[in-house]
JSON list of N, CA and C in Angstrom, two decimals:
[
{"chain": "A", "resi": 14, "resn": "UNK", "atom": "N", "xyz": [0.84, -3.21, -13.29]},
{"chain": "A", "resi": 14, "resn": "UNK", "atom": "CA", "xyz": [1.51, -3.94, -13.33]},
{"chain": "A", "resi": 14, "resn": "UNK", "atom": "C", "xyz": [1.24, -5.65, -14.12]},
{"chain": "A", "resi": 15, "resn": "UNK", "atom": "N", "xyz": [1.16, -5.52, -14.87]},
{"chain": "A", "resi": 15, "resn": "UNK", "atom": "CA", "xyz": [0.50, -7.51, -15.37]},
{"chain": "A", "resi": 15, "resn": "UNK", "atom": "C", "xyz": [1.49, -8.43, -14.90]},
{"chain": "A", "resi": 16, "resn": "UNK", "atom": "N", "xyz": [0.53, -9.42, -14.69]},
{"chain": "A", "resi": 16, "resn": "UNK", "atom": "CA", "xyz": [0.40, -10.38, -13.60]},
{"chain": "A", "resi": 16, "resn": "UNK", "atom": "C", "xyz": [1.63, -11.26, -14.80]},
{"chain": "A", "resi": 17, "resn": "UNK", "atom": "N", "xyz": [2.61, -11.82, -13.67]},
{"chain": "A", "resi": 17, "resn": "UNK", "atom": "CA", "xyz": [3.53, -12.38, -14.97]},
{"chain": "A", "resi": 17, "resn": "UNK", "atom": "C", "xyz": [3.78, -13.65, -14.47]},
{"chain": "A", "resi": 18, "resn": "UNK", "atom": "N", "xyz": [3.94, -15.00, -15.11]},
{"chain": "A", "resi": 18, "resn": "UNK", "atom": "CA", "xyz": [3.71, -16.41, -14.56]},
{"chain": "A", "resi": 18, "resn": "UNK", "atom": "C", "xyz": [3.71, -16.79, -13.34]},
{"chain": "A", "resi": 19, "resn": "UNK", "atom": "N", "xyz": [3.78, -17.62, -12.58]},
{"chain": "A", "resi": 19, "resn": "UNK", "atom": "CA", "xyz": [3.95, -18.30, -11.27]},
{"chain": "A", "resi": 19, "resn": "UNK", "atom": "C", "xyz": [6.12, -18.45, -10.89]},
{"chain": "A", "resi": 20, "resn": "UNK", "atom": "N", "xyz": [6.12, -18.96, -11.95]},
{"chain": "A", "resi": 20, "resn": "UNK", "atom": "CA", "xyz": [7.39, -18.69, -11.42]},
{"chain": "A", "resi": 20, "resn": "UNK", "atom": "C", "xyz": [8.30, -17.91, -11.85]},
{"chain": "A", "resi": 21, "resn": "UNK", "atom": "N", "xyz": [7.79, -16.94, -12.50]},
{"chain": "A", "resi": 21, "resn": "UNK", "atom": "CA", "xyz": [8.98, -15.35, -12.65]},
{"chain": "A", "resi": 21, "resn": "UNK", "atom": "C", "xyz": [9.17, -14.67, -11.64]},
{"chain": "A", "resi": 22, "resn": "UNK", "atom": "N", "xyz": [7.44, -14.85, -11.15]},
{"chain": "A", "resi": 22, "resn": "UNK", "atom": "CA", "xyz": [6.72, -13.86, -10.21]},
{"chain": "A", "resi": 22, "resn": "UNK", "atom": "C", "xyz": [7.34, -14.21, -8.78]},
{"chain": "A", "resi": 23, "resn": "UNK", "atom": "N", "xyz": [7.45, -15.88, -8.66]},
{"chain": "A", "resi": 23, "resn": "UNK", "atom": "CA", "xyz": [7.80, -15.99, -7.02]},
{"chain": "A", "resi": 23, "resn": "UNK", "atom": "C", "xyz": [9.95, -15.86, -7.62]},
{"chain": "A", "resi": 24, "resn": "UNK", "atom": "N", "xyz": [10.38, -16.35, -8.50]},
{"chain": "A", "resi": 24, "resn": "UNK", "atom": "CA", "xyz": [11.70, -15.62, -8.95]},
{"chain": "A", "resi": 24, "resn": "UNK", "atom": "C", "xyz": [12.38, -14.23, -8.24]},
{"chain": "A", "resi": 25, "resn": "UNK", "atom": "N", "xyz": [11.35, -13.51, -9.00]},
{"chain": "A", "resi": 25, "resn": "UNK", "atom": "CA", "xyz": [11.53, -11.89, -9.44]},
{"chain": "A", "resi": 25, "resn": "UNK", "atom": "C", "xyz": [11.46, -11.69, -8.02]},
{"chain": "A", "resi": 26, "resn": "UNK", "atom": "N", "xyz": [10.50, -11.85, -7.05]},
{"chain": "A", "resi": 26, "resn": "UNK", "atom": "CA", "xyz": [9.79, -11.20, -5.63]},
{"chain": "A", "resi": 26, "resn": "UNK", "atom": "C", "xyz": [11.08, -11.68, -4.86]},
{"chain": "A", "resi": 27, "resn": "UNK", "atom": "N", "xyz": [10.99, -13.16, -4.80]},
{"chain": "A", "resi": 27, "resn": "UNK", "atom": "CA", "xyz": [11.81, -13.41, -3.11]},
{"chain": "A", "resi": 27, "resn": "UNK", "atom": "C", "xyz": [13.44, -13.42, -3.72]},
{"chain": "A", "resi": 28, "resn": "UNK", "atom": "N", "xyz": [13.49, -13.76, -4.64]},
{"chain": "A", "resi": 28, "resn": "UNK", "atom": "CA", "xyz": [15.01, -14.10, -4.75]},
{"chain": "A", "resi": 28, "resn": "UNK", "atom": "C", "xyz": [15.88, -13.34, -5.60]},
{"chain": "A", "resi": 29, "resn": "UNK", "atom": "N", "xyz": [15.65, -12.59, -7.26]},
{"chain": "A", "resi": 29, "resn": "UNK", "atom": "CA", "xyz": [16.25, -11.32, -7.52]},
{"chain": "A", "resi": 29, "resn": "UNK", "atom": "C", "xyz": [15.83, -10.13, -6.44]},
{"chain": "A", "resi": 30, "resn": "UNK", "atom": "N", "xyz": [14.47, -10.00, -6.64]},
{"chain": "A", "resi": 30, "resn": "UNK", "atom": "CA", "xyz": [13.91, -8.40, -5.74]},
{"chain": "A", "resi": 30, "resn": "UNK", "atom": "C", "xyz": [14.83, -8.43, -4.78]},
{"chain": "A", "resi": 31, "resn": "UNK", "atom": "N", "xyz": [15.51, -9.23, -3.88]},
{"chain": "A", "resi": 31, "resn": "UNK", "atom": "CA", "xyz": [15.61, -8.86, -2.89]},
{"chain": "A", "resi": 31, "resn": "UNK", "atom": "C", "xyz": [17.63, -9.02, -3.54]},
{"chain": "A", "resi": 32, "resn": "UNK", "atom": "N", "xyz": [17.85, -9.46, -3.63]},
{"chain": "A", "resi": 32, "resn": "UNK", "atom": "CA", "xyz": [19.54, -9.34, -4.18]},
{"chain": "A", "resi": 32, "resn": "UNK", "atom": "C", "xyz": [19.99, -7.88, -4.97]},
{"chain": "A", "resi": 33, "resn": "UNK", "atom": "N", "xyz": [19.04, -7.65, -5.88]},
{"chain": "A", "resi": 33, "resn": "UNK", "atom": "CA", "xyz": [18.92, -6.40, -6.32]},
{"chain": "A", "resi": 33, "resn": "UNK", "atom": "C", "xyz": [18.65, -5.25, -5.22]},
{"chain": "A", "resi": 34, "resn": "UNK", "atom": "N", "xyz": [18.10, -5.73, -4.38]},
{"chain": "A", "resi": 34, "resn": "UNK", "atom": "CA", "xyz": [17.68, -4.06, -3.48]},
{"chain": "A", "resi": 34, "resn": "UNK", "atom": "C", "xyz": [19.06, -4.20, -2.36]},
{"chain": "A", "resi": 35, "resn": "UNK", "atom": "N", "xyz": [19.78, -5.36, -2.15]},
{"chain": "A", "resi": 35, "resn": "UNK", "atom": "CA", "xyz": [20.98, -5.44, -1.06]},
{"chain": "A", "resi": 35, "resn": "UNK", "atom": "C", "xyz": [21.23, -4.75, -1.81]},
{"chain": "A", "resi": 36, "resn": "UNK", "atom": "N", "xyz": [21.70, -5.14, -3.59]},
{"chain": "A", "resi": 36, "resn": "UNK", "atom": "CA", "xyz": [22.86, -4.72, -4.04]},
{"chain": "A", "resi": 36, "resn": "UNK", "atom": "C", "xyz": [22.63, -3.33, -3.65]},
{"chain": "A", "resi": 37, "resn": "UNK", "atom": "N", "xyz": [21.61, -2.18, -4.58]},
{"chain": "A", "resi": 37, "resn": "UNK", "atom": "CA", "xyz": [21.96, -1.44, -4.00]},
{"chain": "A", "resi": 37, "resn": "UNK", "atom": "C", "xyz": [22.26, -0.87, -2.82]},
{"chain": "A", "resi": 38, "resn": "UNK", "atom": "N", "xyz": [21.45, -1.16, -1.73]},
{"chain": "A", "resi": 38, "resn": "UNK", "atom": "CA", "xyz": [21.93, -0.26, -0.73]},
{"chain": "A", "resi": 38, "resn": "UNK", "atom": "C", "xyz": [23.79, -1.00, -0.73]},
{"chain": "A", "resi": 39, "resn": "UNK", "atom": "N", "xyz": [24.03, -1.64, -0.80]},
{"chain": "A", "resi": 39, "resn": "UNK", "atom": "CA", "xyz": [25.53, -1.76, -0.82]},
{"chain": "A", "resi": 39, "resn": "UNK", "atom": "C", "xyz": [26.21, -1.06, -1.35]},
{"chain": "A", "resi": 40, "resn": "UNK", "atom": "N", "xyz": [25.45, -0.44, -2.51]},
{"chain": "A", "resi": 40, "resn": "UNK", "atom": "CA", "xyz": [26.41, 0.19, -3.72]},
{"chain": "A", "resi": 40, "resn": "UNK", "atom": "C", "xyz": [26.30, 1.86, -3.33]},
{"chain": "A", "resi": 41, "resn": "UNK", "atom": "N", "xyz": [25.10, 2.17, -2.55]},
{"chain": "A", "resi": 41, "resn": "UNK", "atom": "CA", "xyz": [24.87, 3.62, -2.04]},
{"chain": "A", "resi": 41, "resn": "UNK", "atom": "C", "xyz": [25.83, 3.23, -1.30]},
{"chain": "A", "resi": 42, "resn": "UNK", "atom": "N", "xyz": [25.64, 2.51, -0.08]},
{"chain": "A", "resi": 42, "resn": "UNK", "atom": "CA", "xyz": [26.12, 2.79, 1.34]},
{"chain": "A", "resi": 42, "resn": "UNK", "atom": "C", "xyz": [27.77, 3.10, 0.48]},
{"chain": "A", "resi": 43, "resn": "UNK", "atom": "N", "xyz": [28.83, 1.94, -0.02]},
{"chain": "A", "resi": 43, "resn": "UNK", "atom": "CA", "xyz": [29.75, 2.04, -0.19]},
{"chain": "A", "resi": 43, "resn": "UNK", "atom": "C", "xyz": [30.25, 3.44, -0.94]},
{"chain": "A", "resi": 44, "resn": "UNK", "atom": "N", "xyz": [29.47, 4.00, -2.29]},
{"chain": "A", "resi": 44, "resn": "UNK", "atom": "CA", "xyz": [29.62, 5.54, -2.62]},
{"chain": "A", "resi": 44, "resn": "UNK", "atom": "C", "xyz": [29.43, 6.66, -2.00]},
{"chain": "A", "resi": 45, "resn": "UNK", "atom": "N", "xyz": [28.70, 6.15, -0.68]},
{"chain": "A", "resi": 45, "resn": "UNK", "atom": "CA", "xyz": [28.31, 7.70, 0.97]},
{"chain": "A", "resi": 45, "resn": "UNK", "atom": "C", "xyz": [29.94, 7.22, 1.20]},
{"chain": "A", "resi": 46, "resn": "UNK", "atom": "N", "xyz": [30.71, 5.77, 1.68]},
{"chain": "A", "resi": 46, "resn": "UNK", "atom": "CA", "xyz": [31.84, 5.97, 2.41]},
{"chain": "A", "resi": 46, "resn": "UNK", "atom": "C", "xyz": [32.95, 6.57, 1.84]},
{"chain": "A", "resi": 47, "resn": "UNK", "atom": "N", "xyz": [32.67, 5.72, 0.42]},
{"chain": "A", "resi": 47, "resn": "UNK", "atom": "CA", "xyz": [34.19, 6.65, -0.58]},
{"chain": "A", "resi": 47, "resn": "UNK", "atom": "C", "xyz": [34.23, 8.09, -0.87]},
{"chain": "A", "resi": 48, "resn": "UNK", "atom": "N", "xyz": [32.27, 8.81, -1.00]},
{"chain": "A", "resi": 48, "resn": "UNK", "atom": "CA", "xyz": [32.77, 10.02, -0.95]},
{"chain": "A", "resi": 48, "resn": "UNK", "atom": "C", "xyz": [33.11, 11.24, 0.24]},
{"chain": "A", "resi": 49, "resn": "UNK", "atom": "N", "xyz": [32.74, 10.02, 1.63]},
{"chain": "A", "resi": 49, "resn": "UNK", "atom": "CA", "xyz": [33.72, 10.61, 2.71]},
{"chain": "A", "resi": 49, "resn": "UNK", "atom": "C", "xyz": [34.46, 10.93, 3.23]},
{"chain": "A", "resi": 50, "resn": "UNK", "atom": "N", "xyz": [35.55, 9.51, 2.03]},
{"chain": "A", "resi": 50, "resn": "UNK", "atom": "CA", "xyz": [37.41, 9.41, 3.10]},
{"chain": "A", "resi": 50, "resn": "UNK", "atom": "C", "xyz": [37.23, 10.07, 1.59]},
{"chain": "A", "resi": 51, "resn": "UNK", "atom": "N", "xyz": [36.77, 11.08, 0.54]},
{"chain": "A", "resi": 51, "resn": "UNK", "atom": "CA", "xyz": [37.64, 11.82, -0.54]},
{"chain": "A", "resi": 51, "resn": "UNK", "atom": "C", "xyz": [37.62, 13.20, 0.14]},
{"chain": "A", "resi": 52, "resn": "UNK", "atom": "N", "xyz": [36.85, 13.60, 0.92]},
{"chain": "A", "resi": 52, "resn": "UNK", "atom": "CA", "xyz": [36.15, 14.74, 1.67]},
{"chain": "A", "resi": 52, "resn": "UNK", "atom": "C", "xyz": [37.64, 15.14, 2.47]},
{"chain": "A", "resi": 53, "resn": "UNK", "atom": "N", "xyz": [37.77, 16.46, 2.31]},
{"chain": "A", "resi": 53, "resn": "UNK", "atom": "CA", "xyz": [39.34, 16.79, 3.14]},
{"chain": "A", "resi": 53, "resn": "UNK", "atom": "C", "xyz": [39.06, 16.94, 5.17]}
]
């Protein structure tokens, strides 16, 4: 990957990256719970 400017790289790696990672984990967990609840 090409190197981004310092401000963008800091924001992307620390704040947005972690937010997206947690959001994906919560989304997958919610989907798994909803799918399990729909099973007979």
